[in-house]
Amino acid sequence: MVELKPMSVTASELPVSGIRRFFDVAAQMHDVISLGVGEPDFFTPWSIREAAIYSLERGQTTYTSNHGLLELRREIVKHIKKHYGVSYKADDEVLVTVGVSEGLDLAMRTLLDPGDEVLVPEPCYVSYKPCITLAGGRPIGVETTAAENFRITPAALEKHLTPRTKAILLGYPSNPTGATMPGPQMQEIVDFAVKHGLYLISDEIYDRLTYDGVHTCVSSLKGARERTILLNGFSKAYAMTGWRIGYVCAPREIVSIMTRIHSYTMLCAPTLGQKAALEALKTGEPEVVDMVAQYGQRRRLIVDGLNKIGLKCHMPEGAFYAFPSIASTGLTSEEFAEKLLYQERVAVVPGTAFGAGGQGHIRCSYATAIDKIEAALLRMKTFVESLAVKAS
Ligand SMILES: Cc1ncc(COP(=O)(O)O)c(C=O)c1O
């Protein structure tokens, strides 16, 4: 019999997500407190769920336009204008996607030819580099450090610039570090992109989860709009991860190509999710404010607790992750996360899952109830003390 031909080398060589690998182990164990998951512990607000139920009752179960419901695109445009002062046209500058995940994939496929390079500040969200690779591009990690509050600088980008550099992929507020970029610092990045003719892809999924200062929307900055693919969605701010709705705002020429790909690969985002997203924009604001206030409380609790245990932790300005240093324990990130899981049954993610700059750190999600955070901190204290005893 003739041997079956091999599958795609590019796909087969993709690394397994460092988060998944860890959680498969944790899922088999009892009494684990997870600070690992990157999704809200809240239910989607009731008014949003109810709107979706009515929509189903009315039999709204067909495809929508490839672009997404026009009514939803109009609300997205209003929302962006209200919060960030940037104007987009609902007709041809907005595309409703299957989460930010699809928006990321479409952005890469739209911009990249084989071998094109994308600069990616690290540590970063686990999907960024694989998305670039799958589109035939080369992800070029640019390390950021705790000493610089995990903010990217033009000087760091410059070191990795080549004639093949096509774009910079930004994700602020950051998963996993919680870092944000104030306007003037982000403007420097935009100026760098302008100087070198680069596109900007800005994943702003955590925009509403900004606790200190205000969120900087990249396309609102001088010179940015015409080169920026703005990605956002409903998963985090509205606790809607399972509805799978995101959106892209970008100049018409870019959205037109993204929509072409989307129309072949996805047809449209889920109709039910789009109805829910529409309701979220119309009535969800008070619930967002409430959830953000609760994340804010948990943030102080976890950061104070980690620092007291001796795991130095900067105050994250956004998202819902603390990213403490575990360097004082002498363990690597993986050793720390693994031993903590087996000894004290607390699941965290090793910083190395997020690329360069992650070694010596762990990611602790505080999208978890206060009592669980408190219990996890107690267990972590016991764990860190046990290390100190062993060392002495
Ligand atoms: C930075 C970042 N971007 C995108 C996503 C995926 O978002 P969505 O649910 O909209 O696909 C996540 C999910 O954890 C994320 O953390």
mmCIF file of C-alpha atoms and ligand atoms in Angstrom:
data_model
loop_
_atom_site.group_PDB
_atom_site.id
_atom_site.type_symbol
_atom_site.label_atom_id
_atom_site.label_comp_id
_atom_site.label_asym_id
_atom_site.label_seq_id
_atom_site.Cartn_x
_atom_site.Cartn_y
_atom_site.Cartn_z
ATOM 1 C CA MET A 1 0.000 0.000 0.000
ATOM 2 C CA VAL A 2 1.285 3.496 -0.833
ATOM 3 C CA GLU A 3 2.074 5.452 2.291
ATOM 4 C CA LEU A 4 -0.240 8.373 3.119
ATOM 5 C CA LYS A 5 1.403 11.722 2.367
ATOM 6 C CA PRO A 6 2.396 13.895 5.338
ATOM 7 C CA MET A 7 0.182 16.685 6.611
ATOM 8 C CA SER A 8 1.210 20.330 6.315
ATOM 9 C CA VAL A 9 4.636 20.871 7.860
ATOM 10 C CA THR A 10 3.700 24.418 8.904
ATOM 11 C CA ALA A 11 0.595 23.226 10.718
ATOM 12 C CA SER A 12 2.210 20.143 12.240
ATOM 13 C CA GLU A 13 5.075 22.194 13.624
ATOM 14 C CA LEU A 14 2.838 24.712 15.420
ATOM 15 C CA PRO A 15 3.592 24.555 19.136
ATOM 16 C CA VAL A 16 0.872 23.297 21.490
ATOM 17 C CA SER A 17 -0.435 26.233 23.510
ATOM 18 C CA GLY A 18 1.433 26.439 26.812
ATOM 19 C CA ILE A 19 -1.881 27.234 28.483
ATOM 20 C CA ARG A 20 -3.779 24.221 27.154
ATOM 21 C CA ARG A 21 -1.013 21.779 28.016
ATOM 22 C CA PHE A 22 -1.137 22.877 31.613
ATOM 23 C CA PHE A 23 -4.880 22.889 31.968
ATOM 24 C CA ASP A 24 -5.296 19.419 30.604
ATOM 25 C CA VAL A 25 -3.294 18.282 33.658
ATOM 26 C CA ALA A 26 -5.216 20.533 36.088
ATOM 27 C CA ALA A 27 -8.558 19.267 34.735
ATOM 28 C CA GLN A 28 -7.691 15.727 35.860
ATOM 29 C CA MET A 29 -7.037 16.837 39.472
ATOM 30 C CA HIS A 30 -9.445 17.440 42.375
ATOM 31 C CA ASP A 31 -9.879 20.635 44.389
ATOM 32 C CA VAL A 32 -7.788 22.800 42.092
ATOM 33 C CA ILE A 33 -8.217 26.587 42.327
ATOM 34 C CA SER A 34 -7.635 27.940 38.872
ATOM 35 C CA LEU A 35 -6.068 31.335 38.319
ATOM 36 C CA GLY A 36 -5.407 30.142 34.823
ATOM 37 C CA VAL A 37 -8.375 30.845 32.644
ATOM 38 C CA GLY A 38 -8.548 34.035 30.658
ATOM 39 C CA GLU A 39 -12.286 34.426 30.680
ATOM 40 C CA PRO A 40 -14.757 36.292 32.858
ATOM 41 C CA ASP A 41 -16.379 34.291 35.669
ATOM 42 C CA PHE A 42 -19.567 36.355 35.237
ATOM 43 C CA PHE A 43 -22.564 35.186 33.239
ATOM 44 C CA THR A 44 -23.451 37.277 30.208
ATOM 45 C CA PRO A 45 -25.800 39.992 31.569
ATOM 46 C CA TRP A 46 -29.435 38.861 31.555
ATOM 47 C CA SER A 47 -30.776 41.543 29.169
ATOM 48 C CA ILE A 48 -28.313 40.288 26.547
ATOM 49 C CA ARG A 49 -29.250 36.636 27.022
ATOM 50 C CA GLU A 50 -32.918 37.571 26.894
ATOM 51 C CA ALA A 51 -32.512 39.435 23.599
ATOM 52 C CA ALA A 52 -30.934 36.303 22.133
ATOM 53 C CA ILE A 53 -33.778 34.122 23.426
ATOM 54 C CA TYR A 54 -36.367 36.434 21.797
ATOM 55 C CA SER A 55 -34.409 36.354 18.585
ATOM 56 C CA LEU A 56 -34.540 32.563 18.560
ATOM 57 C CA GLU A 57 -38.237 32.611 19.374
ATOM 58 C CA ARG A 58 -38.796 34.821 16.357
ATOM 59 C CA GLY A 59 -36.989 32.263 14.222
ATOM 60 C CA GLN A 60 -34.029 34.497 13.339
ATOM 61 C CA THR A 61 -31.821 31.568 12.476
ATOM 62 C CA THR A 62 -30.541 32.350 8.970
ATOM 63 C CA TYR A 63 -27.227 33.813 7.745
ATOM 64 C CA THR A 64 -26.725 37.575 7.953
ATOM 65 C CA SER A 65 -24.890 39.718 5.399
ATOM 66 C CA ASN A 66 -21.202 38.759 5.119
ATOM 67 C CA HIS A 67 -20.325 42.082 6.739
ATOM 68 C CA GLY A 68 -22.609 41.392 9.721
ATOM 69 C CA LEU A 69 -25.948 42.978 10.651
ATOM 70 C CA LEU A 70 -26.000 46.590 9.496
ATOM 71 C CA GLU A 71 -27.739 47.612 12.732
ATOM 72 C CA LEU A 72 -24.894 46.073 14.739
ATOM 73 C CA ARG A 73 -22.237 47.739 12.583
ATOM 74 C CA ARG A 74 -23.982 51.086 13.133
ATOM 75 C CA GLU A 75 -23.911 50.563 16.896
ATOM 76 C CA ILE A 76 -20.213 49.605 16.740
ATOM 77 C CA VAL A 77 -19.472 52.817 14.843
ATOM 78 C CA LYS A 78 -21.367 54.876 17.450
ATOM 79 C CA HIS A 79 -19.555 53.075 20.276
ATOM 80 C CA ILE A 80 -16.076 53.731 18.850
ATOM 81 C CA LYS A 81 -16.938 57.354 18.114
ATOM 82 C CA LYS A 82 -18.325 57.885 21.620
ATOM 83 C CA HIS A 83 -15.398 56.325 23.473
ATOM 84 C CA TYR A 84 -12.451 57.272 21.266
ATOM 85 C CA GLY A 85 -13.643 59.989 18.888
ATOM 86 C CA VAL A 86 -12.704 57.993 15.761
ATOM 87 C CA SER A 87 -15.177 57.870 12.855
ATOM 88 C CA TYR A 88 -15.705 54.742 10.758
ATOM 89 C CA LYS A 89 -18.335 54.112 8.098
ATOM 90 C CA ALA A 90 -20.737 51.279 9.000
ATOM 91 C CA ASP A 91 -21.207 50.431 5.298
ATOM 92 C CA ASP A 92 -17.686 49.510 4.322
ATOM 93 C CA GLU A 93 -15.225 50.121 7.169
ATOM 94 C CA VAL A 94 -16.575 47.619 9.708
ATOM 95 C CA LEU A 95 -16.690 43.826 9.570
ATOM 96 C CA VAL A 96 -18.319 41.636 12.224
ATOM 97 C CA THR A 97 -16.111 38.595 12.884
ATOM 98 C CA VAL A 98 -16.134 35.335 14.817
ATOM 99 C CA GLY A 99 -14.406 36.867 17.808
ATOM 100 C CA VAL A 100 -11.191 38.844 17.747
ATOM 101 C CA SER A 101 -9.622 35.485 16.927
ATOM 102 C CA GLU A 102 -11.019 35.571 13.405
ATOM 103 C CA GLY A 103 -10.158 39.254 13.059
ATOM 104 C CA LEU A 104 -6.518 38.445 13.859
ATOM 105 C CA ASP A 105 -6.414 35.647 11.319
ATOM 106 C CA LEU A 106 -8.037 37.791 8.610
ATOM 107 C CA ALA A 107 -5.682 40.691 9.325
ATOM 108 C CA MET A 108 -2.640 38.474 8.813
ATOM 109 C CA ARG A 109 -3.961 36.818 5.678
ATOM 110 C CA THR A 110 -4.885 40.202 4.240
ATOM 111 C CA LEU A 111 -1.546 41.904 4.871
ATOM 112 C CA LEU A 112 1.076 39.197 4.504
ATOM 113 C CA ASP A 113 2.856 37.560 1.613
ATOM 114 C CA PRO A 114 5.152 34.588 2.314
ATOM 115 C CA GLY A 115 8.181 35.683 4.333
ATOM 116 C CA ASP A 116 6.781 39.045 5.411
ATOM 117 C CA GLU A 117 7.685 39.889 8.984
ATOM 118 C CA VAL A 118 5.454 41.142 11.775
ATOM 119 C CA LEU A 119 6.933 42.679 14.912
ATOM 120 C CA VAL A 120 5.242 41.329 18.027
ATOM 121 C CA PRO A 121 5.985 42.805 21.464
ATOM 122 C CA GLU A 122 6.392 39.936 23.937
ATOM 123 C CA PRO A 123 5.251 38.489 26.312
ATOM 124 C CA CYS A 124 2.052 38.323 24.240
ATOM 125 C CA TYR A 125 -1.229 36.494 23.759
ATOM 126 C CA VAL A 126 -0.551 32.901 22.712
ATOM 127 C CA SER A 127 -2.347 33.116 19.336
ATOM 128 C CA TYR A 128 -0.429 36.049 17.873
ATOM 129 C CA LYS A 129 2.607 34.210 16.564
ATOM 130 C CA PRO A 130 0.773 31.117 15.253
ATOM 131 C CA CYS A 131 -1.687 33.366 13.345
ATOM 132 C CA ILE A 132 1.229 35.059 11.592
ATOM 133 C CA THR A 133 2.917 31.741 10.811
ATOM 134 C CA LEU A 134 -0.292 30.224 9.419
ATOM 135 C CA ALA A 135 -0.651 33.204 7.081
ATOM 136 C CA GLY A 136 2.846 32.482 5.714
ATOM 137 C CA GLY A 137 4.487 35.328 7.625
ATOM 138 C CA ARG A 138 7.362 35.385 10.110
ATOM 139 C CA PRO A 139 6.573 36.503 13.656
ATOM 140 C CA ILE A 140 9.448 38.513 15.098
ATOM 141 C CA GLY A 141 9.241 38.727 18.869
ATOM 142 C CA VAL A 142 10.393 41.978 20.454
ATOM 143 C CA GLU A 143 10.999 41.507 24.148
ATOM 144 C CA THR A 144 9.542 43.898 26.706
ATOM 145 C CA THR A 145 10.525 43.773 30.367
ATOM 146 C CA ALA A 146 9.047 44.353 33.806
ATOM 147 C CA ALA A 147 11.602 47.153 34.325
ATOM 148 C CA GLU A 148 9.912 49.066 31.469
ATOM 149 C CA ASN A 149 6.390 48.126 32.615
ATOM 150 C CA PHE A 150 6.195 45.779 29.629
ATOM 151 C CA ARG A 151 5.739 48.737 27.289
ATOM 152 C CA ILE A 152 7.168 48.604 23.796
ATOM 153 C CA THR A 153 9.491 51.355 22.538
ATOM 154 C CA PRO A 154 10.541 52.458 19.044
ATOM 155 C CA ALA A 155 14.164 51.714 19.997
ATOM 156 C CA ALA A 156 13.317 48.068 20.711
ATOM 157 C CA LEU A 157 11.333 47.764 17.469
ATOM 158 C CA GLU A 158 14.101 49.405 15.451
ATOM 159 C CA LYS A 159 16.535 46.630 16.395
ATOM 160 C CA HIS A 160 14.329 44.077 14.618
ATOM 161 C CA LEU A 161 13.381 46.135 11.578
ATOM 162 C CA THR A 162 14.274 44.610 8.178
ATOM 163 C CA PRO A 163 13.179 45.294 4.583
ATOM 164 C CA ARG A 164 10.616 42.481 5.080
ATOM 165 C CA THR A 165 8.939 44.105 8.095
ATOM 166 C CA LYS A 166 5.337 44.808 7.195
ATOM 167 C CA ALA A 167 3.406 45.385 10.380
ATOM 168 C CA ILE A 168 3.449 45.701 14.159
ATOM 169 C CA LEU A 169 0.947 43.678 16.168
ATOM 170 C CA LEU A 170 -0.038 45.518 19.344
ATOM 171 C CA GLY A 171 -2.105 44.131 22.201
ATOM 172 C CA TYR A 172 -2.701 46.720 24.940
ATOM 173 C CA PRO A 173 -4.031 46.317 27.606
ATOM 174 C CA SER A 174 -1.872 43.237 27.501
ATOM 175 C CA ASN A 175 -2.596 39.601 28.051
ATOM 176 C CA PRO A 176 -0.544 38.394 29.989
ATOM 177 C CA THR A 177 1.145 41.406 31.636
ATOM 178 C CA GLY A 178 -1.781 43.799 32.167
ATOM 179 C CA ALA A 179 0.399 46.587 30.752
ATOM 180 C CA THR A 180 -1.177 49.534 28.960
ATOM 181 C CA MET A 181 0.337 52.189 26.699
ATOM 182 C CA PRO A 182 -0.404 55.845 27.541
ATOM 183 C CA GLY A 183 -1.222 58.051 24.542
ATOM 184 C CA PRO A 184 2.158 59.806 24.145
ATOM 185 C CA GLN A 185 4.069 56.508 24.255
ATOM 186 C CA MET A 186 1.716 54.870 21.772
ATOM 187 C CA GLN A 187 2.047 57.927 19.515
ATOM 188 C CA GLU A 188 5.780 57.200 19.327
ATOM 189 C CA ILE A 189 4.969 53.710 18.049
ATOM 190 C CA VAL A 190 2.566 55.144 15.466
ATOM 191 C CA ASP A 191 5.253 57.640 14.354
ATOM 192 C CA PHE A 192 7.673 54.746 13.965
ATOM 193 C CA ALA A 193 5.135 52.896 11.797
ATOM 194 C CA VAL A 194 4.564 56.012 9.691
ATOM 195 C CA LYS A 195 8.311 56.538 9.250
ATOM 196 C CA HIS A 196 8.786 52.983 7.977
ATOM 197 C CA GLY A 197 5.529 52.522 6.026
ATOM 198 C CA LEU A 198 4.213 49.811 8.343
ATOM 199 C CA TYR A 199 0.693 48.651 9.149
ATOM 200 C CA LEU A 200 -0.534 48.492 12.732
ATOM 201 C CA ILE A 201 -2.798 45.722 13.940
ATOM 202 C CA SER A 202 -4.215 46.668 17.307
ATOM 203 C CA ASP A 203 -5.996 44.071 19.430
ATOM 204 C CA GLU A 204 -7.965 46.165 21.914
ATOM 205 C CA ILE A 205 -10.149 43.419 23.350
ATOM 206 C CA TYR A 206 -9.353 44.565 26.913
ATOM 207 C CA ASP A 207 -9.978 48.281 26.257
ATOM 208 C CA ARG A 208 -12.816 48.596 28.760
ATOM 209 C CA LEU A 209 -10.771 46.832 31.430
ATOM 210 C CA THR A 210 -8.472 49.789 31.992
ATOM 211 C CA TYR A 211 -8.215 50.756 35.654
ATOM 212 C CA ASP A 212 -5.601 53.487 35.779
ATOM 213 C CA GLY A 213 -5.838 56.315 33.284
ATOM 214 C CA VAL A 214 -7.738 56.026 30.020
ATOM 215 C CA HIS A 215 -7.410 53.497 27.232
ATOM 216 C CA THR A 216 -5.468 54.633 24.159
ATOM 217 C CA CYS A 217 -7.280 53.602 20.988
ATOM 218 C CA VAL A 218 -4.502 53.313 18.420
ATOM 219 C CA SER A 219 -6.539 54.525 15.453
ATOM 220 C CA SER A 220 -7.376 57.752 17.316
ATOM 221 C CA LEU A 221 -3.708 58.824 17.185
ATOM 222 C CA LYS A 222 -2.203 61.129 14.591
ATOM 223 C CA GLY A 223 -1.271 59.296 11.399
ATOM 224 C CA ALA A 224 -2.681 55.969 12.596
ATOM 225 C CA ARG A 225 -6.141 55.566 11.114
ATOM 226 C CA GLU A 226 -5.124 54.874 7.518
ATOM 227 C CA ARG A 227 -2.667 52.123 8.504
ATOM 228 C CA THR A 228 -4.464 50.534 11.448
ATOM 229 C CA ILE A 229 -6.600 47.421 11.669
ATOM 230 C CA LEU A 230 -8.500 47.892 14.910
ATOM 231 C CA LEU A 231 -9.716 44.630 16.456
ATOM 232 C CA ASN A 232 -12.186 44.397 19.273
ATOM 233 C CA GLY A 233 -15.020 42.229 20.497
ATOM 234 C CA PHE A 234 -17.535 41.306 23.137
ATOM 235 C CA SER A 235 -15.845 38.375 24.896
ATOM 236 C CA LYS A 236 -14.195 40.175 27.790
ATOM 237 C CA ALA A 237 -16.033 43.428 28.590
ATOM 238 C CA TYR A 238 -19.512 41.889 28.269
ATOM 239 C CA ALA A 239 -18.611 38.388 29.526
ATOM 240 C CA MET A 240 -19.575 36.924 26.149
ATOM 241 C CA THR A 241 -16.739 34.533 25.294
ATOM 242 C CA GLY A 242 -19.039 31.759 24.045
ATOM 243 C CA TRP A 243 -21.054 33.960 21.706
ATOM 244 C CA ARG A 244 -18.068 34.366 19.394
ATOM 245 C CA ILE A 245 -18.514 37.953 18.231
ATOM 246 C CA GLY A 246 -15.776 40.431 17.429
ATOM 247 C CA TYR A 247 -15.282 43.210 14.916
ATOM 248 C CA VAL A 248 -12.756 44.928 12.714
ATOM 249 C CA CYS A 249 -12.621 48.650 11.971
ATOM 250 C CA ALA A 250 -10.203 49.695 9.242
ATOM 251 C CA PRO A 251 -9.975 51.683 6.014
ATOM 252 C CA ARG A 252 -12.293 50.507 3.228
ATOM 253 C CA GLU A 253 -9.565 48.905 1.046
ATOM 254 C CA ILE A 254 -8.453 46.699 3.937
ATOM 255 C CA VAL A 255 -11.957 45.768 5.132
ATOM 256 C CA SER A 256 -12.926 44.906 1.562
ATOM 257 C CA ILE A 257 -10.198 42.229 1.315
ATOM 258 C CA MET A 258 -10.811 40.961 4.830
ATOM 259 C CA THR A 259 -14.510 40.597 3.984
ATOM 260 C CA ARG A 260 -13.678 38.679 0.817
ATOM 261 C CA ILE A 261 -11.691 36.101 2.813
ATOM 262 C CA HIS A 262 -14.352 36.024 5.543
ATOM 263 C CA SER A 263 -17.094 35.434 2.951
ATOM 264 C CA TYR A 264 -15.316 32.280 1.730
ATOM 265 C CA THR A 265 -14.177 30.901 5.063
ATOM 266 C CA MET A 266 -16.870 31.961 7.537
ATOM 267 C CA LEU A 267 -19.802 33.410 5.556
ATOM 268 C CA CYS A 268 -20.889 35.433 8.566
ATOM 269 C CA ALA A 269 -20.520 35.575 12.334
ATOM 270 C CA PRO A 270 -23.198 33.655 14.283
ATOM 271 C CA THR A 271 -26.593 35.355 13.880
ATOM 272 C CA LEU A 272 -27.621 34.708 17.470
ATOM 273 C CA GLY A 273 -24.362 36.167 18.755
ATOM 274 C CA GLN A 274 -24.812 39.261 16.591
ATOM 275 C CA LYS A 275 -28.267 39.850 18.070
ATOM 276 C CA ALA A 276 -26.806 39.493 21.550
ATOM 277 C CA ALA A 277 -23.945 41.867 20.713
ATOM 278 C CA LEU A 278 -26.418 44.451 19.462
ATOM 279 C CA GLU A 279 -28.247 44.324 22.779
ATOM 280 C CA ALA A 280 -24.904 44.524 24.630
ATOM 281 C CA LEU A 281 -24.072 47.819 22.927
ATOM 282 C CA LYS A 282 -27.560 49.201 23.467
ATOM 283 C CA THR A 283 -28.098 48.344 27.139
ATOM 284 C CA GLY A 284 -25.008 46.604 28.547
ATOM 285 C CA GLU A 285 -23.032 49.624 29.766
ATOM 286 C CA PRO A 286 -24.106 49.602 33.469
ATOM 287 C CA GLU A 287 -23.161 45.927 33.750
ATOM 288 C CA VAL A 288 -19.771 46.577 32.149
ATOM 289 C CA VAL A 289 -19.113 49.336 34.672
ATOM 290 C CA ASP A 290 -20.122 47.007 37.506
ATOM 291 C CA MET A 291 -17.943 44.111 36.312
ATOM 292 C CA VAL A 292 -14.955 46.398 35.792
ATOM 293 C CA ALA A 293 -15.363 47.721 39.355
ATOM 294 C CA GLN A 294 -15.309 44.151 40.646
ATOM 295 C CA TYR A 295 -12.204 43.276 38.612
ATOM 296 C CA GLY A 296 -10.619 46.432 40.023
ATOM 297 C CA GLN A 297 -11.199 45.235 43.617
ATOM 298 C CA ARG A 298 -9.813 41.791 42.843
ATOM 299 C CA ARG A 299 -6.777 43.346 41.182
ATOM 300 C CA ARG A 300 -5.765 45.138 44.386
ATOM 301 C CA LEU A 301 -6.391 42.040 46.462
ATOM 302 C CA ILE A 302 -4.272 39.738 44.309
ATOM 303 C CA VAL A 303 -1.426 42.173 43.703
ATOM 304 C CA ASP A 304 -1.156 43.053 47.415
ATOM 305 C CA GLY A 305 -1.334 39.368 48.312
ATOM 306 C CA LEU A 306 1.373 38.338 45.845
ATOM 307 C CA ASN A 307 3.705 41.095 47.004
ATOM 308 C CA LYS A 308 3.168 40.087 50.639
ATOM 309 C CA ILE A 309 4.108 36.501 49.800
ATOM 310 C CA GLY A 310 7.341 37.847 48.302
ATOM 311 C CA LEU A 311 6.386 37.453 44.639
ATOM 312 C CA LYS A 312 7.137 40.916 43.343
ATOM 313 C CA CYS A 313 4.243 42.123 41.266
ATOM 314 C CA HIS A 314 3.763 45.453 39.483
ATOM 315 C CA MET A 315 0.228 46.843 39.499
ATOM 316 C CA PRO A 316 -1.281 45.889 36.123
ATOM 317 C CA GLU A 317 -3.120 48.857 34.634
ATOM 318 C CA GLY A 318 -5.509 46.797 32.518
ATOM 319 C CA ALA A 319 -6.989 43.398 31.506
ATOM 320 C CA PHE A 320 -7.498 40.834 34.315
ATOM 321 C CA TYR A 321 -4.075 39.319 34.841
ATOM 322 C CA ALA A 322 -1.336 39.756 37.444
ATOM 323 C CA PHE A 323 2.138 38.839 36.182
ATOM 324 C CA PRO A 324 4.366 38.506 39.258
ATOM 325 C CA SER A 325 8.050 37.684 39.227
ATOM 326 C CA ILE A 326 8.916 34.325 40.757
ATOM 327 C CA ALA A 327 12.659 34.917 40.350
ATOM 328 C CA SER A 328 13.123 35.111 44.152
ATOM 329 C CA THR A 329 12.225 31.402 44.422
ATOM 330 C CA GLY A 330 15.071 30.308 42.152
ATOM 331 C CA LEU A 331 12.636 28.177 40.119
ATOM 332 C CA THR A 332 11.892 28.521 36.419
ATOM 333 C CA SER A 333 8.363 29.545 35.467
ATOM 334 C CA GLU A 334 7.467 25.995 34.458
ATOM 335 C CA GLU A 335 8.933 24.473 37.625
ATOM 336 C CA PHE A 336 7.071 26.974 39.771
ATOM 337 C CA ALA A 337 3.723 26.428 38.016
ATOM 338 C CA GLU A 338 4.094 22.657 38.004
ATOM 339 C CA LYS A 339 5.157 22.323 41.650
ATOM 340 C CA LEU A 340 2.461 24.765 42.761
ATOM 341 C CA LEU A 341 -0.145 22.715 40.942
ATOM 342 C CA TYR A 342 0.977 19.376 42.349
ATOM 343 C CA GLN A 343 1.789 20.578 45.877
ATOM 344 C CA GLU A 344 -0.951 23.114 46.561
ATOM 345 C CA ARG A 345 -3.443 22.590 43.723
ATOM 346 C CA VAL A 346 -3.360 26.136 42.382
ATOM 347 C CA ALA A 347 -3.238 26.485 38.606
ATOM 348 C CA VAL A 348 -1.346 29.433 37.122
ATOM 349 C CA VAL A 349 0.269 29.766 33.697
ATOM 350 C CA PRO A 350 4.080 29.829 33.314
ATOM 351 C CA GLY A 351 5.170 33.162 31.836
ATOM 352 C CA THR A 352 7.136 31.334 29.145
ATOM 353 C CA ALA A 353 3.843 30.330 27.494
ATOM 354 C CA PHE A 354 3.725 33.945 26.290
ATOM 355 C CA GLY A 355 7.185 34.178 24.735
ATOM 356 C CA ALA A 356 10.352 36.112 25.475
ATOM 357 C CA GLY A 357 10.310 38.181 28.653
ATOM 358 C CA GLY A 358 7.980 35.640 30.278
ATOM 359 C CA GLN A 359 10.686 33.566 31.974
ATOM 360 C CA GLY A 360 10.753 34.279 35.698
ATOM 361 C CA HIS A 361 7.053 35.177 35.740
ATOM 362 C CA ILE A 362 3.701 33.470 36.105
ATOM 363 C CA ARG A 363 0.306 34.673 34.931
ATOM 364 C CA CYS A 364 -2.491 34.722 37.518
ATOM 365 C CA SER A 365 -5.942 35.579 36.226
ATOM 366 C CA TYR A 366 -8.174 37.502 38.613
ATOM 367 C CA ALA A 367 -11.320 36.833 36.611
ATOM 368 C CA THR A 368 -12.123 34.660 39.621
ATOM 369 C CA ALA A 369 -14.332 35.174 42.690
ATOM 370 C CA ILE A 370 -12.745 36.991 45.662
ATOM 371 C CA ASP A 371 -13.003 33.984 48.015
ATOM 372 C CA LYS A 372 -11.177 31.820 45.490
ATOM 373 C CA ILE A 373 -8.436 34.412 45.071
ATOM 374 C CA GLU A 374 -8.046 34.583 48.857
ATOM 375 C CA ALA A 375 -7.847 30.796 49.150
ATOM 376 C CA ALA A 376 -5.359 30.606 46.263
ATOM 377 C CA LEU A 377 -3.150 33.243 47.921
ATOM 378 C CA LEU A 378 -3.085 31.238 51.163
ATOM 379 C CA ARG A 379 -2.041 28.114 49.266
ATOM 380 C CA MET A 380 0.617 30.039 47.359
ATOM 381 C CA LYS A 381 1.982 31.403 50.638
ATOM 382 C CA THR A 382 2.299 27.867 51.999
ATOM 383 C CA PHE A 383 4.040 26.837 48.784
ATOM 384 C CA VAL A 384 6.547 29.712 48.762
ATOM 385 C CA GLU A 385 7.302 29.160 52.472
ATOM 386 C CA SER A 386 7.934 25.474 51.810
ATOM 387 C CA LEU A 387 10.518 26.469 49.185
ATOM 388 C CA ALA A 388 12.267 28.785 51.667
ATOM 389 C CA VAL A 389 12.403 25.968 54.273
ATOM 390 C CA LYS A 390 13.921 23.588 51.727
ATOM 391 C CA ALA A 391 16.515 26.184 50.743
ATOM 392 C CA SER A 392 17.583 26.904 54.354
HETATM 393 C C1 LIG B 1 -5.446 39.433 23.854
HETATM 394 C C2 LIG B 1 -6.552 38.564 23.356
HETATM 395 N N1 LIG B 1 -6.960 38.714 22.090
HETATM 396 C C3 LIG B 1 -7.948 37.931 21.592
HETATM 397 C C4 LIG B 1 -8.553 36.950 22.352
HETATM 398 C C5 LIG B 1 -9.626 36.103 21.732
HETATM 399 O O1 LIG B 1 -10.828 36.809 21.758
HETATM 400 P P1 LIG B 1 -12.179 36.307 21.126
HETATM 401 O O2 LIG B 1 -12.932 35.569 22.168
HETATM 402 O O3 LIG B 1 -12.876 37.600 20.751
HETATM 403 O O4 LIG B 1 -11.862 35.485 19.940
HETATM 404 C C6 LIG B 1 -8.149 36.766 23.680
HETATM 405 C C7 LIG B 1 -8.747 35.702 24.519
HETATM 406 O O5 LIG B 1 -8.253 35.344 25.567
HETATM 407 C C8 LIG B 1 -7.120 37.599 24.193
HETATM 408 O O6 LIG B 1 -6.691 37.471 25.457
#
